[in-house]
Short mmCIF file of C-alpha atoms and ligand atoms in Angstrom, two decimals:
data_model
loop_
_atom_site.label_atom_id
_atom_site.label_comp_id
_atom_site.label_asym_id
_atom_site.label_seq_id
_atom_site.Cartn_x
_atom_site.Cartn_y
_atom_site.Cartn_z
CA MET X 1 70.36 190.56 179.88
CA ALA X 2 73.84 190.97 181.44
CA THR X 3 75.50 188.13 183.58
CA ILE X 4 76.88 188.63 186.75
CA ASN X 5 80.46 187.46 188.05
CA ASP X 6 79.27 184.54 189.59
CA ASN X 7 82.02 183.98 191.73
CA TYR X 8 80.94 186.59 193.89
CA LEU X 9 77.87 184.41 194.67
CA LYS X 10 80.26 182.00 196.38
CA LEU X 11 81.39 184.47 198.95
CA PRO X 12 79.51 184.27 202.39
CA GLY X 13 78.39 187.83 203.24
CA SER X 14 80.86 190.07 205.40
CA TYR X 15 79.40 187.97 208.42
CA LEU X 16 82.08 188.88 210.85
CA PHE X 17 81.70 192.56 211.72
CA ALA X 18 78.27 193.10 210.90
CA GLU X 19 77.28 189.97 213.18
CA ILE X 20 79.82 191.80 216.08
CA ALA X 21 78.05 194.99 215.69
CA ARG X 22 74.22 193.34 215.62
CA ARG X 23 75.44 191.51 218.81
CA VAL X 24 76.76 194.29 220.71
CA ALA X 25 73.79 196.60 219.51
CA ALA X 26 71.40 194.08 220.82
CA PHE X 27 73.00 193.89 224.24
CA LYS X 28 73.14 197.27 224.34
CA GLU X 29 69.47 197.95 223.91
CA ALA X 30 68.70 194.95 226.47
CA ASN X 31 71.59 196.94 228.93
CA PRO X 32 71.76 200.51 228.44
CA ASP X 33 73.81 201.20 231.18
CA ALA X 34 76.65 199.16 230.63
CA ASP X 35 79.72 200.20 229.83
CA ILE X 36 81.40 198.59 226.96
CA ILE X 37 84.95 198.51 226.21
CA ARG X 38 86.16 197.79 222.53
CA LEU X 39 89.26 195.63 222.04
CA GLY X 40 87.58 194.45 218.73
CA ILE X 41 88.80 197.40 216.28
CA GLY X 42 91.78 196.71 213.90
CA ASP X 43 91.82 200.57 213.55
CA VAL X 44 93.99 202.93 215.12
CA THR X 45 92.81 205.66 217.92
CA GLN X 46 95.83 208.36 217.80
CA PRO X 47 95.94 211.15 215.85
CA LEU X 48 98.62 211.30 213.02
CA PRO X 49 102.07 212.58 214.06
CA PRO X 50 102.59 216.39 214.30
CA ALA X 51 105.10 216.20 211.47
CA CYS X 52 102.55 214.50 208.86
CA ILE X 53 100.23 217.11 209.94
CA GLU X 54 102.50 220.24 209.03
CA ALA X 55 103.63 218.64 205.91
CA MET X 56 100.41 218.16 204.72
CA HIS X 57 99.36 221.85 205.82
CA LYS X 58 102.47 223.24 203.82
CA ALA X 59 100.94 220.58 201.08
CA VAL X 60 97.77 222.19 201.32
CA ASP X 61 98.99 226.05 200.74
CA GLU X 62 101.43 224.76 197.96
CA MET X 63 97.94 223.81 195.91
CA ALA X 64 96.23 227.33 196.83
CA ASN X 65 99.22 228.73 194.47
CA ALA X 66 99.33 228.48 190.49
CA ASP X 67 103.18 228.42 190.83
CA THR X 68 103.33 225.54 193.35
CA PHE X 69 99.95 223.63 192.33
CA ARG X 70 99.98 219.97 191.50
CA GLY X 71 97.40 217.94 189.50
CA TYR X 72 97.91 214.65 188.26
CA GLY X 73 101.57 213.13 189.79
CA PRO X 74 103.28 210.25 188.72
CA GLU X 75 100.70 207.19 189.16
CA GLN X 76 103.79 205.41 190.72
CA GLY X 77 104.47 207.81 193.38
CA TYR X 78 106.63 210.96 193.98
CA SER X 79 110.15 210.55 194.01
CA PHE X 80 110.24 212.22 196.94
CA LEU X 81 108.32 209.48 199.19
CA THR X 82 109.79 206.46 197.07
CA GLU X 83 113.47 207.86 197.66
CA ALA X 84 112.77 208.25 201.24
CA ILE X 85 111.04 204.71 201.85
CA ILE X 86 113.85 203.11 199.89
CA GLU X 87 116.40 205.12 201.88
CA HIS X 88 115.02 204.11 205.43
CA ASN X 89 113.12 200.72 205.14
CA TYR X 90 115.63 199.14 202.46
CA LYS X 91 118.87 200.51 201.93
CA ALA X 92 119.01 201.05 205.99
CA ARG X 93 118.70 197.10 206.11
CA GLY X 94 121.26 196.22 203.45
CA ILE X 95 118.35 195.84 200.51
CA GLU X 96 118.87 197.40 197.23
CA ILE X 97 115.38 198.59 195.92
CA GLY X 98 114.72 200.22 192.54
CA THR X 99 113.11 203.38 192.58
CA ASP X 100 110.96 201.66 189.20
CA GLU X 101 110.64 198.61 191.96
CA ILE X 102 107.82 200.74 194.19
CA PHE X 103 104.39 201.82 193.58
CA ILE X 104 102.77 204.15 196.19
CA SER X 105 99.04 203.48 196.53
CA ASP X 106 96.01 204.16 198.66
CA GLY X 107 96.92 201.28 201.17
CA SER X 108 97.71 197.83 201.03
CA LYS X 109 94.34 196.66 200.81
CA SER X 110 93.66 197.57 197.56
CA ASP X 111 97.18 196.28 196.41
CA CYS X 112 96.72 192.79 198.07
CA GLY X 113 93.40 192.40 196.82
CA ASN X 114 94.42 193.49 193.24
CA ILE X 115 97.74 191.80 192.78
CA GLN X 116 95.60 188.75 192.04
CA GLU X 117 94.92 190.37 188.48
CA ILE X 118 98.31 189.96 187.01
CA PHE X 119 98.39 185.94 187.72
CA GLY X 120 96.87 183.84 185.88
CA GLU X 121 93.72 182.44 186.57
CA ASP X 122 94.57 179.04 186.83
CA ASN X 123 96.89 179.48 189.38
CA LYS X 124 97.10 177.39 192.78
CA VAL X 125 96.83 179.43 195.84
CA ALA X 126 97.94 178.94 199.30
CA ILE X 127 96.91 181.06 202.00
CA THR X 128 97.78 180.89 205.76
CA ASP X 129 94.45 180.24 208.34
CA PRO X 130 93.74 181.84 210.12
CA VAL X 131 94.69 185.40 208.34
CA TYR X 132 93.56 188.59 207.05
CA PRO X 133 90.67 187.62 204.86
CA VAL X 134 91.08 189.92 201.41
CA TYR X 135 93.74 187.55 200.06
CA LEU X 136 91.07 184.77 199.99
CA ASP X 137 88.33 186.93 198.90
CA THR X 138 89.75 188.69 196.29
CA ASN X 139 90.94 184.84 194.88
CA VAL X 140 87.34 183.81 195.41
CA MET X 141 86.10 186.84 193.20
CA ALA X 142 88.60 186.14 190.50
CA GLY X 143 87.18 182.66 190.20
CA ARG X 144 90.49 180.66 191.49
CA THR X 145 88.51 178.71 193.75
CA GLY X 146 85.50 176.33 193.83
CA THR X 147 82.81 176.49 195.99
CA LEU X 148 82.68 177.23 199.94
CA ASN X 149 82.34 173.64 201.99
CA GLU X 150 80.51 173.19 205.28
CA ASP X 151 83.56 172.94 206.83
CA GLY X 152 84.66 176.62 205.96
CA HIS X 153 86.92 175.97 203.31
CA PHE X 154 86.96 177.02 199.61
CA GLU X 155 87.66 173.98 197.33
CA GLY X 156 90.56 174.19 195.37
CA VAL X 157 92.30 176.24 197.76
CA THR X 158 95.41 175.28 199.77
CA TYR X 159 95.32 176.15 203.40
CA LEU X 160 98.17 176.40 205.55
CA PRO X 161 97.18 176.18 209.34
CA CYS X 162 98.69 178.28 211.77
CA ASP X 163 97.68 177.26 215.55
CA ALA X 164 99.82 176.74 218.48
CA SER X 165 100.25 173.06 217.86
CA ASN X 166 103.11 174.65 214.88
CA ASN X 167 103.71 177.74 216.85
CA PHE X 168 101.85 179.55 214.47
CA ALA X 169 104.39 178.86 211.19
CA PRO X 170 102.63 177.05 208.19
CA GLU X 171 104.24 174.18 207.06
CA LEU X 172 104.92 173.79 203.32
CA PRO X 173 102.55 172.50 201.39
CA GLN X 174 101.97 168.73 200.11
CA GLU X 175 101.17 169.97 196.71
CA ARG X 176 102.56 172.55 194.63
CA VAL X 177 101.39 175.87 194.69
CA ASP X 178 101.62 178.97 192.50
CA MET X 179 100.73 181.97 194.53
CA ILE X 180 101.95 181.96 198.47
CA TYR X 181 99.98 185.09 201.05
CA LEU X 182 101.93 185.37 203.92
CA CYS X 183 101.44 188.08 206.53
CA CYS X 184 104.24 188.94 208.94
CA PRO X 185 103.55 190.29 211.46
CA ASN X 186 100.08 188.13 211.42
CA ASN X 187 96.65 189.52 211.28
CA PRO X 188 94.98 188.07 213.75
CA THR X 189 97.59 186.14 215.23
CA GLY X 190 99.94 188.90 216.20
CA THR X 191 102.97 186.34 215.71
CA THR X 192 105.64 186.31 213.42
CA LEU X 193 107.88 184.08 210.93
CA SER X 194 111.74 183.41 211.85
CA ARG X 195 114.54 183.99 209.57
CA GLU X 196 115.00 180.37 209.22
CA GLU X 197 110.95 180.13 208.22
CA LEU X 198 110.92 182.29 205.61
CA THR X 199 114.20 181.15 204.03
CA LYS X 200 112.04 177.63 204.30
CA TRP X 201 109.65 179.76 202.08
CA VAL X 202 111.68 181.47 199.85
CA ASN X 203 113.86 178.20 198.76
CA TYR X 204 110.25 176.43 198.13
CA ALA X 205 108.90 179.31 196.11
CA LYS X 206 112.60 179.08 194.08
CA GLU X 207 112.22 175.32 193.79
CA ASN X 208 108.94 175.32 192.51
CA GLU X 209 108.78 178.65 190.73
CA SER X 210 106.11 180.24 193.10
CA VAL X 211 105.52 183.72 194.32
CA ILE X 212 105.13 184.57 197.94
CA LEU X 213 102.98 187.87 198.37
CA PHE X 214 103.99 189.09 201.52
CA ASP X 215 102.02 191.23 203.55
CA ALA X 216 104.28 193.52 205.56
CA ALA X 217 101.53 196.15 206.78
CA TYR X 218 102.54 195.90 210.49
CA ALA X 219 106.70 195.93 209.93
CA ALA X 220 106.79 198.99 212.21
CA TYR X 221 105.57 196.90 215.23
CA ILE X 222 108.46 194.25 215.33
CA THR X 223 110.25 195.00 218.50
CA GLU X 224 112.69 191.29 218.30
CA GLU X 225 116.04 192.03 216.68
CA ASP X 226 115.96 188.77 214.82
CA VAL X 227 112.40 188.88 212.98
CA PRO X 228 113.33 190.19 209.48
CA ARG X 229 111.06 193.34 208.73
CA SER X 230 111.30 193.06 205.18
CA ILE X 231 111.26 189.54 203.10
CA TYR X 232 114.13 190.80 201.36
CA GLU X 233 116.24 190.49 203.94
CA ILE X 234 116.42 186.55 203.22
CA GLU X 235 118.64 185.63 200.58
CA GLY X 236 116.80 185.04 197.26
CA ALA X 237 113.68 186.57 197.96
CA LYS X 238 113.92 189.48 195.32
CA ASP X 239 113.32 186.27 192.75
CA VAL X 240 110.34 185.35 194.47
CA ALA X 241 108.43 187.73 196.72
CA ILE X 242 106.38 190.80 196.06
CA GLU X 243 106.01 192.78 199.50
CA PHE X 244 102.90 195.47 200.51
CA ARG X 245 103.57 197.58 203.26
CA SER X 246 100.98 200.40 204.52
CA PHE X 247 101.38 203.56 206.28
CA SER X 248 97.88 202.72 208.33
CA LYS X 249 99.13 201.03 211.12
CA THR X 250 102.88 202.37 211.20
CA ALA X 251 101.70 206.44 211.23
CA GLY X 252 98.14 206.58 211.88
CA PHE X 253 97.28 206.85 208.05
CA THR X 254 93.82 204.14 208.12
CA GLY X 255 91.57 207.39 207.03
CA THR X 256 94.53 209.23 205.46
CA ARG X 257 95.38 206.61 202.81
CA CYS X 258 98.65 205.73 201.88
CA GLY X 259 100.72 202.25 201.18
CA TYR X 260 103.03 200.74 198.82
CA THR X 261 104.08 197.62 197.28
CA ILE X 262 107.68 196.41 196.08
CA ILE X 263 107.98 194.48 192.67
CA PRO X 264 111.57 193.59 192.24
CA LYS X 265 112.26 193.44 188.03
CA THR X 266 113.60 189.89 189.14
CA VAL X 267 110.03 188.22 190.08
CA LYS X 268 109.20 186.61 186.77
CA GLY X 269 106.20 184.32 185.72
CA ARG X 270 105.37 182.40 182.88
CA ALA X 271 103.45 183.30 180.02
CA LYS X 272 101.06 180.91 177.95
CA ASP X 273 103.90 180.62 175.18
CA GLY X 274 106.48 179.93 177.63
CA SER X 275 108.51 183.05 177.79
CA LEU X 276 109.37 184.66 181.45
CA VAL X 277 107.84 187.73 182.23
CA GLU X 278 108.43 190.22 184.83
CA PHE X 279 105.48 191.35 187.06
CA ASN X 280 106.82 194.44 187.64
CA LYS X 281 106.29 195.32 184.08
CA LEU X 282 102.70 193.57 184.16
CA TRP X 283 101.80 195.78 187.90
CA ASN X 284 102.93 199.14 185.97
CA ARG X 285 100.68 198.65 183.56
CA ARG X 286 97.97 197.84 185.56
CA HIS X 287 98.64 200.76 187.93
CA THR X 288 99.24 203.18 185.38
CA THR X 289 95.46 202.39 183.74
CA LYS X 290 93.46 201.75 187.12
CA PHE X 291 94.89 204.35 189.23
CA ASN X 292 95.59 207.73 188.88
CA GLY X 293 98.08 208.26 192.06
CA THR X 294 97.80 208.85 195.46
CA ALA X 295 97.00 212.38 196.51
CA TYR X 296 99.94 214.73 196.66
CA ILE X 297 99.19 215.84 199.78
CA VAL X 298 98.85 212.81 201.38
CA GLN X 299 102.74 211.31 199.92
CA ARG X 300 103.80 214.82 201.70
CA GLY X 301 102.49 213.50 204.72
CA ALA X 302 103.71 210.12 204.53
CA ALA X 303 107.09 211.29 203.46
CA ALA X 304 107.41 213.25 206.89
CA ILE X 305 107.45 209.99 208.72
CA TYR X 306 110.79 209.79 207.47
CA THR X 307 111.90 213.09 208.80
CA GLU X 308 113.87 212.92 212.19
CA GLU X 309 110.83 214.24 214.53
CA GLY X 310 109.02 212.17 212.33
CA GLN X 311 110.53 209.03 213.11
CA LYS X 312 110.44 210.03 216.83
CA GLN X 313 106.66 210.43 216.88
CA VAL X 314 105.79 207.25 215.49
CA LYS X 315 107.95 205.66 217.49
CA GLU X 316 106.18 206.90 220.22
CA THR X 317 103.11 205.98 219.71
CA ILE X 318 104.11 202.41 218.43
CA ALA X 319 105.21 201.88 221.97
CA TYR X 320 102.17 203.41 223.24
CA TYR X 321 100.26 200.83 221.39
CA MET X 322 102.72 197.84 222.32
CA GLU X 323 102.46 199.20 225.84
CA ASN X 324 98.80 198.49 225.46
CA ALA X 325 99.66 194.63 224.02
CA ARG X 326 101.92 194.19 226.94
CA ILE X 327 99.51 194.99 229.26
CA ILE X 328 96.40 192.58 227.49
CA ARG X 329 99.38 189.72 226.92
CA GLU X 330 100.15 189.66 230.25
CA GLY X 331 96.87 190.52 231.80
CA LEU X 332 95.27 187.46 230.09
CA GLN X 333 98.42 185.31 231.35
CA ALA X 334 97.87 186.54 234.81
CA ALA X 335 93.99 185.07 234.64
CA GLY X 336 95.15 181.83 233.36
CA ILE X 337 94.08 182.44 229.88
CA GLU X 338 96.52 181.13 226.97
CA ALA X 339 97.81 184.24 224.84
CA TYR X 340 99.97 184.79 221.74
CA GLY X 341 101.41 187.51 219.50
CA GLY X 342 101.60 190.69 221.41
CA VAL X 343 105.17 190.94 220.94
CA ASN X 344 105.66 192.23 217.79
CA ALA X 345 102.53 193.41 216.84
CA PRO X 346 99.59 195.12 218.01
CA TYR X 347 96.92 191.91 218.11
CA ILE X 348 96.79 189.58 220.94
CA TRP X 349 95.47 186.09 220.09
CA LEU X 350 94.33 184.28 222.95
CA LYS X 351 92.83 180.45 223.35
CA THR X 352 89.49 179.97 224.40
CA PRO X 353 89.01 178.70 227.95
CA ASN X 354 87.99 175.09 227.79
CA ASP X 355 87.88 175.12 223.86
CA MET X 356 84.70 177.09 224.12
CA PRO X 357 83.50 178.49 220.23
CA SER X 358 84.71 181.53 219.27
CA TRP X 359 81.57 183.19 219.30
CA ASP X 360 80.43 181.75 222.53
CA PHE X 361 83.46 183.30 224.18
CA PHE X 362 82.51 186.40 222.45
CA ASP X 363 79.21 186.54 224.19
CA LYS X 364 80.45 185.84 227.25
CA LEU X 365 83.10 188.62 227.32
CA LEU X 366 80.48 190.89 226.11
CA THR X 367 77.85 189.96 228.78
CA GLU X 368 79.99 189.18 231.66
CA VAL X 369 82.47 191.73 231.48
CA ASN X 370 81.29 194.03 228.78
CA ILE X 371 84.22 193.96 226.59
CA VAL X 372 84.24 193.45 222.66
CA GLY X 373 86.62 191.42 220.93
CA THR X 374 86.87 189.73 217.66
CA PRO X 375 86.07 185.77 217.37
CA GLY X 376 89.21 184.03 215.59
CA ALA X 377 86.57 181.89 213.76
CA GLY X 378 86.22 184.97 211.34
CA PHE X 379 89.43 184.89 210.11
CA GLY X 380 89.50 181.01 208.72
CA PRO X 381 88.46 177.91 210.22
CA CYS X 382 91.50 177.50 211.87
CA GLY X 383 90.78 180.24 214.12
CA GLU X 384 87.91 178.41 216.04
CA GLY X 385 88.64 178.46 219.17
CA TYR X 386 90.58 181.79 219.20
CA PHE X 387 89.65 185.20 219.84
CA ARG X 388 91.62 188.49 219.04
CA LEU X 389 92.21 191.39 221.03
CA THR X 390 93.54 194.53 219.79
CA ALA X 391 96.36 197.12 221.18
CA PHE X 392 95.09 200.10 219.32
CA GLY X 393 92.29 201.45 222.74
CA ASN X 394 93.15 204.13 224.74
CA ARG X 395 95.38 203.20 228.11
CA GLU X 396 92.70 204.00 230.16
CA ASN X 397 90.12 201.00 228.84
CA THR X 398 92.88 198.92 228.05
CA VAL X 399 93.98 198.68 231.84
CA ARG X 400 90.10 198.79 233.09
CA ALA X 401 89.07 195.70 230.49
CA VAL X 402 91.87 193.48 231.74
CA GLU X 403 91.10 193.99 235.56
CA ARG X 404 87.63 193.25 234.42
CA ILE X 405 89.02 190.18 232.67
CA LYS X 406 91.21 189.27 235.81
CA ASN X 407 88.82 189.91 238.50
CA LYS X 408 85.43 188.97 236.75
CA LEU X 409 85.32 186.83 233.92
CA HIS X 410 84.82 182.98 235.31
CA PHE X 411 85.28 180.08 233.51
N1 PLP L 1 97.14 193.83 205.68
C1 PLP L 1 96.90 193.66 207.01
C2 PLP L 1 97.54 192.37 207.50
C3 PLP L 1 95.72 194.23 207.64
O1 PLP L 1 95.43 193.90 208.93
C4 PLP L 1 95.23 195.71 206.86
C5 PLP L 1 94.43 196.44 207.56
O2 PLP L 1 93.78 195.92 208.39
C6 PLP L 1 95.69 195.80 205.67
C7 PLP L 1 96.69 195.12 205.01
C8 PLP L 1 94.89 197.22 204.98
O3 PLP L 1 96.15 198.33 205.20
P1 PLP L 1 95.47 199.51 204.56
O4 PLP L 1 94.83 200.59 205.35
O5 PLP L 1 96.59 200.24 203.73
O6 PLP L 1 94.80 199.12 203.32
#
């Protein structure tokens, strides 16, 4: 009989969102008239920018004509998109990236989940805690970890705790690690790493021959000038870092699907024979073997965000979400709840009152004020005692939710 990849058995079920759905459904059944407001979703709610829609319509028309029809495109992406990205997101910030150092994809989840395939199986992985669960789970699947301990930690993984006590900035690990996942701005805490913090990590990676896997899916939400938009703003990062970006939260592409990964040719790893190999070469091989390119129509839509009107529209939508973030953050603080994030990211991370466990706070919020959020414990052991609210709802519901928390929640 065929055998399975036993590493998959180490993973707990996708407990978080299934459990949220179960608890909300049970509450709704018992309270059919309850006016539930959802501030738990990590999905956008505003439509695509009109500039993207227009570009996609035009691309659809091109597909209808034999002279302009496009079949398979370059797996790495069309140059009209890669060049626009390089120009706007990198060159404009003094960063040189070659067109052969960027790979367009169907989104960041695939990229930051698949990237581990080009690393050695026995690499030691460091992951900030709490964080987007894809980094850990994909390394579990690949066999780079042991089993899950009762305390919620996987054997063999270096967890980098981030909470209010270290201002959500992970400390350097005591032991040497090979792959370091950093998410900035971070999901779920909504916090960022300063230039100094990032410099510390780049220097560590250089000294230890490690690679930083830098997820900047929320870079477009950064409002503070001194927070780096890209890890390549840090000197030396082009030798040690791979960067992931996405159009999902930047421009509402969660359902349309487009993202990209930057792998400078200067980022290298060691082969078993001791020779140095460019990760770029390996990823190019993987990408061209396992991926057949992002749809032409979608890439046209993505490229439209770099036009003058596209930029204006994207900024307006982000400002809309960030105003929601401000309303939530300030509302929580006015209610006497400690709240973090929400300044450079659409996520607000709150400390549960009286150190209440995350799931107890979930139930309290749902039953007392009919609001759905996400328990922090679902993002890693260090998320226990915290809770995530998102700014992706509409304004009216956001305002109503905050009023309920301020006026009706008792703790
Ligand atoms: N990275 C982080 C930190 C995210 O929060 C998400 C989505 O929620 C992604 C990546 C995935 O983005 P995409 O829609 O491009 O796959």
